[in-house]
Amino acid sequence: MKSQIKPICGNERVKLAQVVPLESPFSIFIFPTTFCNFKCNYCGHSLGHAKMRELYGFSPMTMEMPVYRKTIEQIAQFPDRLKMLSLTGHGEPLMNPRISDMVAYAKKSGVAERIEIISNGALLTKEKAIQLDEAGLDIIRISLQGLSSEKYEQVCSVRIDFEALVDTIRYFYENRKKCEIFVKIMDIALGDGEEQKFYDLFGDISDRMHVELCKPVYEGVNYENVTTDTDRYGNESKKRDVCPLCFYMLSVFPNGDVVPCDSIYKPVLLGNVSDATLLDMWKGETLRRFRIMHLKRKRYDNAKCSVCCAPDDVSHKEDVLDDDASGLLLKFDEGCRT
């Protein structure tokens, strides 16, 4: 088997408590679209647009190129390059017809060390794969929803040609110039004894692969029999009072709204790229006060943060700030009147 079994792309991390406050975010997520072609039964999209609007204040939309270009131009104003720009977020990025152009524009701008996409792969064609590779995509993470057409129909209410998907991934792997291919699957999308089949199918046509554990990400979705004592990578999970995401990342929704994490909940709106810059938002009072709220262990005072599992699910051990919160508060609390 050629592929490495590793949980994430790029897991060389610094200890966050030792480097914050950061002059520039480590990562920014730009959401090319928040529409999705799947309704996976563990995802908020399974609830339908009306219920998502009720629970999350979420209405799907697609980012237009002027908003995207403005966002990239604003990222270029940070003093440091991003470690990662992800063209991903609460939708299927390949549903945006300009996704290859988006990759190319970001690559030409030089704003990030690596550019990645997370996709379910169903809309990936051999032509699209080559376009993304030639545009300069560094990593594509393909999230599988089963190992058969029947399983896809069961998990995401869409029947795809699974053999064709495998063939496209193989073609991408064998013909790409640079782009790394990371294939992952949720444990709940595997049948009994299928984990080895997953490794056998993709072990020689991917660079990295992993089985992730399903966690209760979306309020209102039924997560019966889903355990919460580990994170999605299988590490022991301890309840965290301080969410580290807002200390090292930003996300930009399709309409230009900016939030301090990639949660669907929008726990605080920092502004919009049409009327403020990302640099000003990163250094601004709204984000500073939001961080102070977390450092004061008042995460659950925010209605959106209180139902979000991200601090316990996707935060790596190097990111944990709970033990350092008191000391960090002195760095962020100067002049605060809360």
Coordinates of C-alpha atoms in Angstrom, one line a residue:
M1 CA 0.0 0.0 0.0
K2 CA 1.4 3.4 -1.1
S3 CA -0.9 5.6 0.9
Q4 CA -0.2 6.8 4.5
I5 CA -2.8 6.3 7.1
K6 CA -2.9 9.7 8.8
P7 CA -5.9 11.7 10.0
I8 CA -5.3 15.1 8.5
C9 CA -3.3 16.8 5.8
G10 CA -0.6 18.8 7.5
N11 CA -0.5 17.8 11.2
E12 CA 2.8 19.6 12.0
R13 CA 1.5 22.1 14.6
V14 CA 3.0 24.6 17.0
K15 CA 1.7 24.9 20.5
L16 CA -0.9 27.6 20.1
A17 CA -0.6 29.1 23.6
Q18 CA 3.0 30.0 22.9
V19 CA 2.4 32.0 19.8
V20 CA -0.9 33.9 20.3
P21 CA -1.9 36.6 19.7
L22 CA -1.0 36.1 16.0
E23 CA -0.3 38.9 13.6
S24 CA -1.9 36.8 10.8
P25 CA -4.3 33.9 10.9
F26 CA -2.9 30.4 10.3
S27 CA -5.8 29.5 8.1
I28 CA -8.8 31.0 6.3
F29 CA -11.8 29.1 5.0
I30 CA -13.6 30.6 2.0
F31 CA -17.0 29.0 1.3
P32 CA -17.4 28.9 -2.5
T33 CA -20.9 27.7 -2.0
T34 CA -23.1 26.5 0.9
F35 CA -25.3 24.4 -1.4
C36 CA -24.7 20.7 -1.3
N37 CA -25.7 17.9 -3.7
F38 CA -25.9 15.4 -0.8
K39 CA -28.2 15.1 2.3
C40 CA -25.9 13.0 4.4
N41 CA -27.8 11.7 7.4
Y42 CA -25.2 13.0 9.9
C43 CA -25.1 16.5 8.4
G44 CA -27.4 19.5 8.8
H45 CA -28.2 19.4 5.1
S46 CA -30.3 16.3 5.8
L47 CA -32.8 18.6 7.6
G48 CA -33.6 20.6 4.5
H49 CA -33.2 24.4 3.9
A50 CA -36.2 25.5 6.0
K51 CA -35.1 23.7 9.1
M52 CA -31.5 24.8 8.6
R53 CA -32.7 28.4 8.4
E54 CA -34.7 27.9 11.6
L55 CA -31.9 26.2 13.6
Y56 CA -28.8 27.9 12.3
G57 CA -30.0 31.0 10.5
F58 CA -28.5 29.4 7.4
S59 CA -29.6 29.9 3.8
P60 CA -27.5 28.4 1.1
M61 CA -25.9 30.6 -1.5
T62 CA -23.0 30.7 -3.9
M63 CA -20.1 33.1 -3.8
E64 CA -19.7 35.4 -6.8
M65 CA -16.2 36.1 -8.2
P66 CA -16.1 39.8 -7.3
V67 CA -16.6 38.9 -3.6
Y68 CA -14.0 36.2 -3.9
R69 CA -11.4 38.4 -5.5
K70 CA -11.9 41.1 -2.9
T71 CA -11.4 38.4 -0.2
I72 CA -8.2 37.2 -1.7
E73 CA -6.9 40.8 -2.1
Q74 CA -7.7 41.4 1.6
I75 CA -5.9 38.2 2.6
A76 CA -2.8 39.6 0.8
Q77 CA -2.8 42.5 3.3
F78 CA -1.8 40.3 6.2
P79 CA 1.9 40.5 7.1
D80 CA 2.3 36.7 6.9
R81 CA 1.2 34.1 4.3
L82 CA -1.5 31.7 5.5
K83 CA -0.5 28.2 6.3
M84 CA -3.6 27.0 4.6
L85 CA -6.5 28.4 2.5
S86 CA -9.4 26.1 2.3
L87 CA -12.1 26.6 -0.4
T88 CA -14.6 24.6 1.7
G89 CA -17.5 25.1 4.0
H90 CA -20.9 23.7 4.6
G91 CA -21.5 22.8 1.0
E92 CA -20.0 21.0 -2.0
P93 CA -17.3 23.4 -3.5
L94 CA -17.4 21.7 -6.9
M95 CA -21.0 23.0 -7.2
N96 CA -19.4 26.4 -7.8
P97 CA -18.7 26.5 -11.6
R98 CA -15.8 28.9 -11.0
I99 CA -14.0 26.7 -8.5
S100 CA -10.9 26.1 -10.7
D101 CA -10.7 29.8 -11.4
M102 CA -10.9 30.4 -7.7
V103 CA -8.0 28.1 -7.1
A104 CA -5.9 29.6 -9.8
Y105 CA -6.5 33.2 -8.6
A106 CA -5.5 32.3 -5.0
K107 CA -2.5 30.4 -6.2
K108 CA -1.3 33.3 -8.4
S109 CA -1.8 35.7 -5.5
G110 CA 0.6 33.7 -3.3
V111 CA -1.5 34.2 -0.1
A112 CA -1.1 30.7 1.3
E113 CA 1.4 28.0 1.7
R114 CA -1.2 25.5 0.5
I115 CA -4.6 25.6 -1.0
E116 CA -7.1 22.7 -0.3
I117 CA -10.6 21.6 -1.1
I118 CA -12.8 19.2 0.8
S119 CA -15.2 17.5 -1.6
N120 CA -17.6 14.5 -1.6
G121 CA -16.2 13.8 -5.0
A122 CA -19.5 13.0 -6.7
L123 CA -19.1 15.9 -9.2
L124 CA -15.4 15.3 -9.8
T125 CA -14.8 14.3 -13.4
K126 CA -11.5 13.5 -15.1
E127 CA -11.6 16.9 -16.8
K128 CA -12.3 18.7 -13.6
A129 CA -9.5 16.9 -11.8
I130 CA -7.0 18.0 -14.4
Q131 CA -8.3 21.6 -14.2
L132 CA -7.9 21.7 -10.5
D133 CA -4.4 20.3 -10.6
E134 CA -3.3 22.7 -13.3
A135 CA -4.9 25.6 -11.4
G136 CA -2.5 24.8 -8.5
L137 CA -4.6 22.9 -6.0
D138 CA -2.3 21.5 -3.4
I139 CA -4.6 19.1 -1.6
I140 CA -8.1 17.6 -2.3
R141 CA -9.7 15.8 0.6
I142 CA -12.4 13.4 -0.7
S143 CA -15.0 12.5 1.8
L144 CA -16.6 9.2 0.9
Q145 CA -20.0 8.2 2.1
G146 CA -19.8 4.5 1.5
L147 CA -18.1 1.8 -0.5
S148 CA -21.0 1.0 -2.8
S149 CA -23.7 2.8 -4.7
E150 CA -26.3 1.3 -2.4
K151 CA -24.5 2.7 0.7
Y152 CA -24.4 6.2 -0.8
E153 CA -28.2 6.1 -1.3
Q154 CA -28.6 5.0 2.3
V155 CA -26.3 7.6 3.8
C156 CA -26.9 10.7 1.6
S157 CA -30.1 10.0 -0.2
V158 CA -28.3 10.1 -3.6
R159 CA -27.4 7.1 -5.7
I160 CA -24.0 7.5 -7.5
D161 CA -22.0 5.3 -9.7
F162 CA -19.4 4.2 -7.1
E163 CA -17.2 2.4 -9.5
A164 CA -17.0 5.5 -11.7
L165 CA -16.0 7.5 -8.7
V166 CA -13.2 5.1 -7.8
D167 CA -12.1 5.2 -11.5
T168 CA -12.0 9.1 -11.4
I169 CA -9.9 9.1 -8.2
R170 CA -7.5 6.6 -9.8
Y171 CA -7.2 8.8 -12.9
F172 CA -6.6 11.9 -10.8
Y173 CA -3.9 10.1 -8.8
E174 CA -2.2 8.7 -11.8
N175 CA -2.3 11.9 -13.9
R176 CA -1.9 14.7 -11.4
K177 CA 1.3 16.8 -11.5
K178 CA 1.3 18.0 -7.9
C179 CA -2.1 17.8 -6.1
E180 CA -2.1 15.4 -3.1
I181 CA -5.2 13.2 -2.8
F182 CA -6.5 12.5 0.7
V183 CA -9.4 10.0 0.9
K184 CA -11.4 9.7 4.1
I185 CA -14.6 8.1 5.3
M186 CA -16.8 8.3 8.3
D187 CA -17.0 5.2 10.4
I188 CA -20.8 5.2 10.1
A189 CA -20.5 4.9 6.3
L190 CA -18.7 1.6 6.6
G191 CA -20.5 -1.7 6.9
D192 CA -19.3 -4.5 9.2
G193 CA -15.8 -5.5 8.2
E194 CA -15.4 -2.9 5.5
E195 CA -12.5 -1.0 6.9
Q196 CA -10.0 -3.2 5.2
K197 CA -11.9 -3.0 2.0
F198 CA -11.5 0.8 2.2
Y199 CA -7.8 0.5 2.6
D200 CA -7.6 -2.1 -0.2
L201 CA -9.6 0.1 -2.6
F202 CA -7.7 3.3 -2.1
G203 CA -4.4 2.3 -0.7
D204 CA -2.6 2.6 -4.0
I205 CA -4.6 5.5 -5.5
S206 CA -4.3 8.1 -2.7
D207 CA -1.5 9.8 -0.8
R208 CA -3.3 9.8 2.6
M209 CA -6.3 8.1 4.0
H210 CA -8.2 7.7 7.2
V211 CA -11.4 6.5 8.9
E212 CA -12.9 9.4 10.9
L213 CA -15.4 9.0 13.7
C214 CA -18.7 10.6 13.4
K215 CA -19.4 13.3 16.0
P216 CA -22.6 15.4 16.9
V217 CA -21.7 18.4 14.8
Y218 CA -25.2 19.7 14.0
E219 CA -27.9 20.6 16.4
G220 CA -31.2 18.9 15.5
V221 CA -29.6 15.9 13.7
N222 CA -30.2 12.5 15.3
Y223 CA -26.8 11.1 16.4
E224 CA -28.1 7.9 18.0
N225 CA -25.2 5.6 19.0
V226 CA -22.6 8.2 18.3
T227 CA -20.0 8.4 21.2
T228 CA -18.6 11.7 22.4
D229 CA -15.6 10.5 24.5
T230 CA -13.1 10.9 21.6
D231 CA -12.6 13.4 18.9
R232 CA -13.1 12.5 15.2
Y233 CA -9.6 11.2 15.0
G234 CA -10.0 8.8 17.9
N235 CA -8.1 10.8 20.5
E236 CA -9.5 11.0 24.0
S237 CA -11.7 14.1 24.2
K238 CA -11.9 16.3 27.2
K239 CA -14.5 19.1 27.5
R240 CA -12.8 22.4 26.7
D241 CA -14.0 25.7 28.0
V242 CA -11.9 27.8 25.6
C243 CA -12.4 27.4 21.9
P244 CA -9.1 27.8 20.1
L245 CA -10.4 28.2 16.6
C246 CA -11.1 32.0 16.9
F247 CA -7.4 32.5 17.9
Y248 CA -6.0 31.2 14.6
M249 CA -8.6 31.2 11.8
L250 CA -11.3 33.1 10.0
S251 CA -14.1 32.0 7.6
V252 CA -15.8 33.9 4.8
F253 CA -19.4 33.0 3.8
P254 CA -20.5 33.3 0.2
N255 CA -22.0 36.8 0.8
G256 CA -18.8 38.1 2.3
D257 CA -19.8 37.7 6.0
V258 CA -16.8 37.0 8.2
V259 CA -16.8 34.8 11.3
P260 CA -14.0 33.6 13.6
C261 CA -14.4 29.9 13.0
D262 CA -15.8 27.5 10.4
S263 CA -18.9 26.6 12.4
I264 CA -22.3 26.8 10.7
Y265 CA -23.6 28.8 13.7
K266 CA -22.0 32.2 13.1
P267 CA -21.3 32.8 16.9
V268 CA -20.3 36.4 16.2
L269 CA -20.3 38.4 13.0
L270 CA -17.0 40.3 12.6
G271 CA -18.2 42.2 9.5
N272 CA -18.4 41.8 5.7
V273 CA -15.5 42.1 3.2
S274 CA -17.6 44.7 1.3
D275 CA -17.3 47.2 4.1
A276 CA -14.3 46.2 6.2
T277 CA -11.0 44.4 5.6
L278 CA -10.1 41.1 7.0
L279 CA -7.0 42.6 8.6
D280 CA -9.1 45.2 10.5
M281 CA -11.5 42.5 11.6
W282 CA -8.6 40.3 12.8
K283 CA -7.3 43.1 14.9
G284 CA -10.7 44.6 15.8
E285 CA -12.6 45.0 19.0
T286 CA -15.4 42.5 18.2
L287 CA -13.0 39.6 17.8
R288 CA -10.9 40.7 20.8
R289 CA -14.0 40.7 23.0
F290 CA -15.1 37.3 21.6
R291 CA -11.7 35.8 22.5
I292 CA -11.8 37.3 25.9
M293 CA -15.2 35.7 26.5
H294 CA -13.6 32.3 25.8
L295 CA -10.5 33.0 27.9
K296 CA -12.8 33.9 30.8
R297 CA -14.4 30.4 30.3
K298 CA -17.8 32.0 29.3
R299 CA -18.1 29.9 26.1
Y300 CA -21.5 28.7 27.2
D301 CA -22.8 32.3 27.6
N302 CA -22.9 32.4 23.8
A303 CA -25.9 30.6 22.5
K304 CA -24.2 29.4 19.3
C305 CA -20.9 28.4 21.0
S306 CA -22.9 26.5 23.7
V307 CA -24.2 23.9 21.1
C308 CA -21.0 23.7 19.1
C309 CA -18.7 20.6 19.5
A310 CA -15.7 21.9 17.5
P311 CA -13.5 22.7 20.5
D312 CA -13.8 19.0 21.6
D313 CA -13.9 17.5 18.1
V314 CA -11.4 19.1 15.7
S315 CA -9.0 20.9 18.0
H316 CA -5.7 19.1 18.3
K317 CA -3.8 18.8 21.6
E318 CA -1.4 21.5 20.5
D319 CA -4.3 23.9 20.2
V320 CA -5.7 23.5 23.7
L321 CA -5.8 26.8 25.6
D322 CA -7.7 25.9 28.7
D323 CA -4.5 25.5 30.9
D324 CA -3.1 28.8 29.7
A325 CA -6.3 30.9 29.7
S326 CA -5.4 33.0 32.7
G327 CA -2.1 34.1 31.4
L328 CA -3.4 34.7 27.9
L329 CA -6.2 36.8 29.3
L330 CA -3.6 39.4 30.3
K331 CA -2.5 39.7 26.7
F332 CA -6.0 40.2 25.3
D333 CA -7.7 42.0 28.2
E334 CA -5.9 45.3 28.2
G335 CA -8.5 48.1 28.1
C336 CA -11.4 45.7 28.1
R337 CA -14.5 47.0 29.9
T338 CA -16.4 43.6 30.1

